[in-house]
mmCIF file of C-alpha atoms in Angstrom:
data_model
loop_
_atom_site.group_PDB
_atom_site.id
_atom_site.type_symbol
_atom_site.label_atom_id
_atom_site.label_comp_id
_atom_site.label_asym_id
_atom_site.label_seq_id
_atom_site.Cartn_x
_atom_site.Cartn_y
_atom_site.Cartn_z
ATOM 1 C CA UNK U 388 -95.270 -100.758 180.943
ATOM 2 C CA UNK U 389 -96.390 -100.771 184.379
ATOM 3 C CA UNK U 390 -96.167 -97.163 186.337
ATOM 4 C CA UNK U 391 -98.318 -97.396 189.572
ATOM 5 C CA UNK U 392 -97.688 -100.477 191.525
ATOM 6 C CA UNK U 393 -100.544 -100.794 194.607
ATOM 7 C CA UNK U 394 -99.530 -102.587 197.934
ATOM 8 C CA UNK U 395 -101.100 -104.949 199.078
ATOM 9 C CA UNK U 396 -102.944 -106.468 196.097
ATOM 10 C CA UNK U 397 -105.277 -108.274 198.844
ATOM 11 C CA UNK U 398 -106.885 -106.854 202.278
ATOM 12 C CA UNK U 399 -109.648 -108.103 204.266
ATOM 13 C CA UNK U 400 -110.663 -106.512 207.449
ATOM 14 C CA UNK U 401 -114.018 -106.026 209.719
ATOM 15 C CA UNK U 402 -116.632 -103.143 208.521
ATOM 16 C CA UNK U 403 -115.788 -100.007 211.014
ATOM 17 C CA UNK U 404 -111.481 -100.647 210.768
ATOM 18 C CA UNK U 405 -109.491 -98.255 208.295
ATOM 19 C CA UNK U 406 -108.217 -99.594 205.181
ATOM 20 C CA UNK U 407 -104.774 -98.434 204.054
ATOM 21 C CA UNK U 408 -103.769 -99.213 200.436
ATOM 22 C CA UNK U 409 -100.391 -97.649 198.955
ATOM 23 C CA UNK U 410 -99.403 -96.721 195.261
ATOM 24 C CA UNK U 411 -95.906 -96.358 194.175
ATOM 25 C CA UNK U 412 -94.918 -95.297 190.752
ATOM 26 C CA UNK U 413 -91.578 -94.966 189.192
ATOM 27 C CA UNK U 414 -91.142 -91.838 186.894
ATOM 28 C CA UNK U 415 -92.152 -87.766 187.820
ATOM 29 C CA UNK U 416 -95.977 -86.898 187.433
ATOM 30 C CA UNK U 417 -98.846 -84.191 186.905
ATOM 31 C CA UNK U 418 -101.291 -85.458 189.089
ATOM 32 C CA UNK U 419 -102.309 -88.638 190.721
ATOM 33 C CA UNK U 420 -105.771 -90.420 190.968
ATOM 34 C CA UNK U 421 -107.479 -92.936 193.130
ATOM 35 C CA UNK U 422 -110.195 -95.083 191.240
ATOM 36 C CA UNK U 423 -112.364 -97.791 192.406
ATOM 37 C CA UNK U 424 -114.004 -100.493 190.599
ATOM 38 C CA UNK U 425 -116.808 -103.120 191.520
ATOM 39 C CA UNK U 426 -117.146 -106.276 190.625
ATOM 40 C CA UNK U 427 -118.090 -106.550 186.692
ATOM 41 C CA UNK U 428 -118.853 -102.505 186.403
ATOM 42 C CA UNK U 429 -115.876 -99.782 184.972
ATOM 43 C CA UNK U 430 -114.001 -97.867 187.228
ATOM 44 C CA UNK U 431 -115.164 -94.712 189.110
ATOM 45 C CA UNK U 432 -113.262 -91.636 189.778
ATOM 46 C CA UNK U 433 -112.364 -90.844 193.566
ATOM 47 C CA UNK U 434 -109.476 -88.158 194.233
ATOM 48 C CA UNK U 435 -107.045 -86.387 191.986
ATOM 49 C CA UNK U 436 -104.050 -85.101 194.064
ATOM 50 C CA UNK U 437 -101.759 -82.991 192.274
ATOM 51 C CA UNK U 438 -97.830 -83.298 191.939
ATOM 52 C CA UNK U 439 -97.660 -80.112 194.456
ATOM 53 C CA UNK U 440 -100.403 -81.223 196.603
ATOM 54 C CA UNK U 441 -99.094 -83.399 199.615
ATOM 55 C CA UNK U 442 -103.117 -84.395 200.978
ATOM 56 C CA UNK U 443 -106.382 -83.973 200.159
ATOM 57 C CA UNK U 444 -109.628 -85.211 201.785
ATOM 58 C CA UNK U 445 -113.322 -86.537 200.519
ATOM 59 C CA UNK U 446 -115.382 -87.547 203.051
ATOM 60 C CA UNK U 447 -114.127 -90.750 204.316
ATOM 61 C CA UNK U 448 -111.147 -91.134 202.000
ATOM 62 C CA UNK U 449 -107.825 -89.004 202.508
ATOM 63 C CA UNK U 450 -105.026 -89.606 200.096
ATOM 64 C CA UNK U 451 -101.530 -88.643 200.651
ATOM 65 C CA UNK U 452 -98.353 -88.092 197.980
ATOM 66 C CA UNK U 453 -94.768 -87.903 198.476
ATOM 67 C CA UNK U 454 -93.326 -87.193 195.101
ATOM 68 C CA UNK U 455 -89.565 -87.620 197.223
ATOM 69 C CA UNK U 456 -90.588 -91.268 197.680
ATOM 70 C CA UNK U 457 -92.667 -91.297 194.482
ATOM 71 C CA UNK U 458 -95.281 -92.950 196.246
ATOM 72 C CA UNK U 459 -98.958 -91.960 197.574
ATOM 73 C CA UNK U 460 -101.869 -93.628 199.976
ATOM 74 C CA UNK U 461 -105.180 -94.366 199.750
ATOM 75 C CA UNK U 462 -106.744 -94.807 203.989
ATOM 76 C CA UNK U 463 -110.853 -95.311 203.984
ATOM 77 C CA UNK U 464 -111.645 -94.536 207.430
ATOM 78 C CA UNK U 465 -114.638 -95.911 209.223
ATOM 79 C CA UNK U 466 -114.789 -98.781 206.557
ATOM 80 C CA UNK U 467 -118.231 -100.390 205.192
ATOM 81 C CA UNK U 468 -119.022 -103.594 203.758
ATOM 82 C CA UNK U 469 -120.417 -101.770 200.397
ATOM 83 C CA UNK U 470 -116.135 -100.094 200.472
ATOM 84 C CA UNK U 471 -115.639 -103.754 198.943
ATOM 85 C CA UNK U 472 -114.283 -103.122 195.799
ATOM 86 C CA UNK U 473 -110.890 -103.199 193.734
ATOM 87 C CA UNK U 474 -109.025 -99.993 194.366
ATOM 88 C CA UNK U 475 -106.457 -98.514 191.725
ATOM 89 C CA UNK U 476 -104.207 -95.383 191.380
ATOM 90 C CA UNK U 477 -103.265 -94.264 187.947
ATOM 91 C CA UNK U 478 -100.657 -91.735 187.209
ATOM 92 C CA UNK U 479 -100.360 -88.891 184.700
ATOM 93 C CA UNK U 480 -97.248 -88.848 183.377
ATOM 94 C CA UNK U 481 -95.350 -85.552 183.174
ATOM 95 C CA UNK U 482 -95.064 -85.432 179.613
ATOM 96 C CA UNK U 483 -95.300 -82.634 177.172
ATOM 97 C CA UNK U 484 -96.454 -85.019 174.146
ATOM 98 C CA UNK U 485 -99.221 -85.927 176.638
ATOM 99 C CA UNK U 486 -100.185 -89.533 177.322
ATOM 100 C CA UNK U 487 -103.296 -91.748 178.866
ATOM 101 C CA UNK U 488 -103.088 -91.980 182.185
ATOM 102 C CA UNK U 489 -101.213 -95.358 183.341
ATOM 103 C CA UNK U 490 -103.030 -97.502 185.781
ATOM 104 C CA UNK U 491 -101.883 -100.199 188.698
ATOM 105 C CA UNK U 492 -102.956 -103.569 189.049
ATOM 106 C CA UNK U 493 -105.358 -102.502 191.752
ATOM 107 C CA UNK U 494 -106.089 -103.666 195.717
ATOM 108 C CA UNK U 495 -108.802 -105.877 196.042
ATOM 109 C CA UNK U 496 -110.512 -104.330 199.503
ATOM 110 C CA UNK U 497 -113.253 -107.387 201.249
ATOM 111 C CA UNK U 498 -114.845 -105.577 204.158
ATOM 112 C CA UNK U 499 -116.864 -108.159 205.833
ATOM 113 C CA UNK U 500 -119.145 -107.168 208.439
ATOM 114 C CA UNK F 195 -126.462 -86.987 182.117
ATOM 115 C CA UNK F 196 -125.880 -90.249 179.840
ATOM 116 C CA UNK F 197 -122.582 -91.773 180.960
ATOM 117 C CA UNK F 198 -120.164 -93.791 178.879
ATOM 118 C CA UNK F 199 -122.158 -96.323 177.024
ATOM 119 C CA UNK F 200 -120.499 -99.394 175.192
ATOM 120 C CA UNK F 201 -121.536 -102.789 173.259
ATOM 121 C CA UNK F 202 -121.933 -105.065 172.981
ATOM 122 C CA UNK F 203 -121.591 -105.739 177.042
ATOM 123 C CA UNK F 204 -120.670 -109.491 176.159
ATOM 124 C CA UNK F 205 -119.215 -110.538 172.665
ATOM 125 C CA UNK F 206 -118.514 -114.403 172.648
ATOM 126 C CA UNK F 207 -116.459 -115.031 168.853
ATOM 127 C CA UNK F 208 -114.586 -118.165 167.455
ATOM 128 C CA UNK F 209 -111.112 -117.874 167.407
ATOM 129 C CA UNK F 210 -109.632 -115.961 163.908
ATOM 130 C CA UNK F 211 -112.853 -113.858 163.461
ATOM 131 C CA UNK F 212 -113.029 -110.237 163.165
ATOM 132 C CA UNK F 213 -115.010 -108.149 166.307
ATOM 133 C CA UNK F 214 -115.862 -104.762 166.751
ATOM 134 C CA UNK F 215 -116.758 -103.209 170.050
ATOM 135 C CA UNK F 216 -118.429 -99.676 170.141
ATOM 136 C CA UNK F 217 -117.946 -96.840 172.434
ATOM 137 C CA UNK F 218 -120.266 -93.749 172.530
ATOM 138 C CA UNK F 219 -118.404 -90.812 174.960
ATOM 139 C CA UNK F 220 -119.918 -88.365 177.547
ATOM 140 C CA UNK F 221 -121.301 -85.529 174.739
ATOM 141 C CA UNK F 222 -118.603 -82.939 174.705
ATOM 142 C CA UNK F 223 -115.499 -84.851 175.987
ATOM 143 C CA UNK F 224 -112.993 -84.386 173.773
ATOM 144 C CA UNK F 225 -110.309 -87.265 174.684
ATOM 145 C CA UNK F 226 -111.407 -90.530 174.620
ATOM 146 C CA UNK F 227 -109.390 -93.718 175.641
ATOM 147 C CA UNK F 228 -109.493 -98.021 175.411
ATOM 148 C CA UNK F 229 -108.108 -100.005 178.277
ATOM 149 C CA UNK F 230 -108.133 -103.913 178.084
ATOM 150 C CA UNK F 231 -108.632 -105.699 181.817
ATOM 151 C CA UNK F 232 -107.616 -109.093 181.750
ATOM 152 C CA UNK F 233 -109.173 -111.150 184.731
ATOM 153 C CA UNK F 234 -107.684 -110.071 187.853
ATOM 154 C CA UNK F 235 -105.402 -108.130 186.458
ATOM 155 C CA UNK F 236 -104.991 -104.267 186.062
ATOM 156 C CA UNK F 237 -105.864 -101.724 183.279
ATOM 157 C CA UNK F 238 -103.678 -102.171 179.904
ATOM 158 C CA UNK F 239 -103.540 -98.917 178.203
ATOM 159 C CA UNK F 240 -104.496 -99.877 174.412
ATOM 160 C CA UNK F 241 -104.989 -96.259 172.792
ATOM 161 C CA UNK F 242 -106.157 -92.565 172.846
ATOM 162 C CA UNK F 243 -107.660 -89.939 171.070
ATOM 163 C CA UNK F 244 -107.609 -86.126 172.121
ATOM 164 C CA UNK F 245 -109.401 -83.778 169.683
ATOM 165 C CA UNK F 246 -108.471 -83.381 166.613
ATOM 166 C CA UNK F 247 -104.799 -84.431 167.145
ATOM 167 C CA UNK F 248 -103.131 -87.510 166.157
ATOM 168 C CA UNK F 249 -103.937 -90.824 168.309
ATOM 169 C CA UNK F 250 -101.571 -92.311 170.659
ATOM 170 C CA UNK F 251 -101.483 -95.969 169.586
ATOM 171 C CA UNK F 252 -98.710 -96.655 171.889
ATOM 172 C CA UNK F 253 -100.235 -99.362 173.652
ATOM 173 C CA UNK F 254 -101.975 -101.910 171.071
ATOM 174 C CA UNK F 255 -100.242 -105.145 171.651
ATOM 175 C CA UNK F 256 -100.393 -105.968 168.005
ATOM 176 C CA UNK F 257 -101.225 -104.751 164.245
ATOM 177 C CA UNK F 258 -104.742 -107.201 164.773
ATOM 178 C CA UNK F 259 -106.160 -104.011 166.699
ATOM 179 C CA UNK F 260 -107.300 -100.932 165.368
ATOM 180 C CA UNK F 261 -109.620 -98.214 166.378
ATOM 181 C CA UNK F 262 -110.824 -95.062 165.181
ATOM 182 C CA UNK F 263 -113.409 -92.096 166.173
ATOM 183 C CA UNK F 264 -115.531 -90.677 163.515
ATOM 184 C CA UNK F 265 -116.689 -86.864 164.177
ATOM 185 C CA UNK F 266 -115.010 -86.740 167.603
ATOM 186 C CA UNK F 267 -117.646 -89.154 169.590
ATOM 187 C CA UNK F 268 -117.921 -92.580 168.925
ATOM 188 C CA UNK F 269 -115.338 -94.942 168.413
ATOM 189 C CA UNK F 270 -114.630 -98.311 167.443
ATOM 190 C CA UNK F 271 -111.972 -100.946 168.757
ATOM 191 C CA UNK F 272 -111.669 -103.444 165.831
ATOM 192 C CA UNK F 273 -109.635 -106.728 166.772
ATOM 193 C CA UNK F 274 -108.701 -108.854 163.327
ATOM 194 C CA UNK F 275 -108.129 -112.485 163.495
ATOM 195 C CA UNK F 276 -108.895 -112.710 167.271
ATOM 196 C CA UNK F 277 -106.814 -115.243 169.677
ATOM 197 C CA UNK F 278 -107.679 -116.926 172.425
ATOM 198 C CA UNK F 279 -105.124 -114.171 174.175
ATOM 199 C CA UNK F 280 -107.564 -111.541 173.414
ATOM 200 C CA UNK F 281 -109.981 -112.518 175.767
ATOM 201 C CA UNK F 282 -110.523 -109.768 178.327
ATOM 202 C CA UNK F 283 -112.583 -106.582 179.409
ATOM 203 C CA UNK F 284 -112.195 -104.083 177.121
ATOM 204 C CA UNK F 285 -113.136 -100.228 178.965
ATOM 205 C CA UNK F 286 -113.745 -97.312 177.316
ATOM 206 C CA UNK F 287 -113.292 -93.678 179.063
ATOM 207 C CA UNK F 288 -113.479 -90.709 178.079
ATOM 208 C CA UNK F 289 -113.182 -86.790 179.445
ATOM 209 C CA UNK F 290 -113.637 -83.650 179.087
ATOM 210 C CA UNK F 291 -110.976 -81.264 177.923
ATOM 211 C CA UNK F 292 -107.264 -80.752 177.336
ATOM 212 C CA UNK F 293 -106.144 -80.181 180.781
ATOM 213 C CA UNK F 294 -105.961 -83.582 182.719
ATOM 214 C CA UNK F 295 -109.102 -84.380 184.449
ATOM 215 C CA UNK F 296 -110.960 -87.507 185.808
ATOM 216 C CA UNK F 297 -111.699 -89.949 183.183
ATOM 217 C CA UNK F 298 -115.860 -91.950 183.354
ATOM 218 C CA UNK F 299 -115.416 -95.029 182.213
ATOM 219 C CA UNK F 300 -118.037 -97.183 180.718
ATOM 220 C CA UNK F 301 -118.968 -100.807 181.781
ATOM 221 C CA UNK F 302 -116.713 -102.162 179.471
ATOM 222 C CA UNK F 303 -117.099 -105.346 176.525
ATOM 223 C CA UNK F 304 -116.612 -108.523 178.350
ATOM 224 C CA UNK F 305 -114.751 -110.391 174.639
ATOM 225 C CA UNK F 306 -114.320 -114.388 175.121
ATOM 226 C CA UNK F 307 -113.049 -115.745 172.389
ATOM 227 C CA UNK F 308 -113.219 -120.094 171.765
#
């Protein structure tokens, strides 16, 4: 079953505008992570926040959570045509047996420039 | 370091044959986990092995899928009688201890099957 849901699936803006993409998920977690994925290639790590975490920072990306709203945010400041990617947040169930992490169906980010 | 290798990159089969994809972890990483990608679509969870412990086989879709990991490194995703349905990317991750931590994910096994 589905846990992360990203909004929007689709954004397009100009290279140098901020890209916001949001993640909401439906049951309590241990950590959140941002991943991003180009075009025929596996996914790559970005950010882990953790459940008690409410924003980290890596260079140009800042992710937020709000485990009240069960939801978190992805913004990629200063954007640049090679940000163009699919962008997905995956969630890490709280569970004691221990599960995979559960991915969203990703935002597809086109920075044109 | 070598990342997550996996092959064949492209596997073209005929519809009720038997395929078997390969996944070789980061050395050291003790869980190891199969995702299928479907075009456009997200990441389904398939299965996943930590350590020694039992597998969580939770999310194959059907008894046609299998997979096991011999000596706690490579593993193999074995689809029986493949459909038409089973056409997708298949990615393997893996990581590198108990405690959750980012997962590296390979390139994945584009499977088409006609």
């Amino acid at each position: 079953s589905q846990q992360g849901e990203e909004d929007p699936q689709a954004l397009s803006i100009q290279e140098g505008e901020n890209a916001t993409m949001n993640c909401s998920y439906k049951t309590s977690i241990n950590n959140l992570q941002w991943y991003r994925q180009n075009s025929g290639r596996g996914l790559v790590h970005l950010i882990l926040i953790r459940s008690n975490e409410r924003e980290k920072h890596s260079g140009r990306l800042r992710v937020t959570l709000d485990t009240s709203k069960k939801s978190s945010s992805l913004l990629i400041t200063a954007s640049r045509a090679a940000d163009t990617a699919s962008y997905f947040c995956a969630t890490d169930l709280n569970d004691q047996a221990g599960t995979a992490l559960i991915f969203g169906k990703g935002t597809t980010l086109s920075v044109s420039s | 370091g070598a990342g997550v290798s996996q092959s064949p990159s492209n596997k073209v089969t005929e519809k009720g044959k038997d395929v078997e994809l390969r996944c070789d972890p980061i050395s050291g990483h003790t869980a190891l986990y199969w995702y299928r990608q479907s075009l456009g679509q997200g990441l389904e969870f398939l299965i996943y092995f930590q350590g020694n412990s039992a597998p969580d086989k939770s999310g194959l879709p059907s008894d046609r899928f299998s997979a096991e990991r011999t000596g706690g490194s490579v593993s193999t995703l074995t689809i029986q009688r493949t459909q038409q349905e089973d056409s997708a990317v298949y990615l393997c991750a893996s990581s590198p201890r108990q405690v959750r931590s980012p997962l590296h994910f390979g390139n994945g096994t584009r499977l088409t099957v006609t």
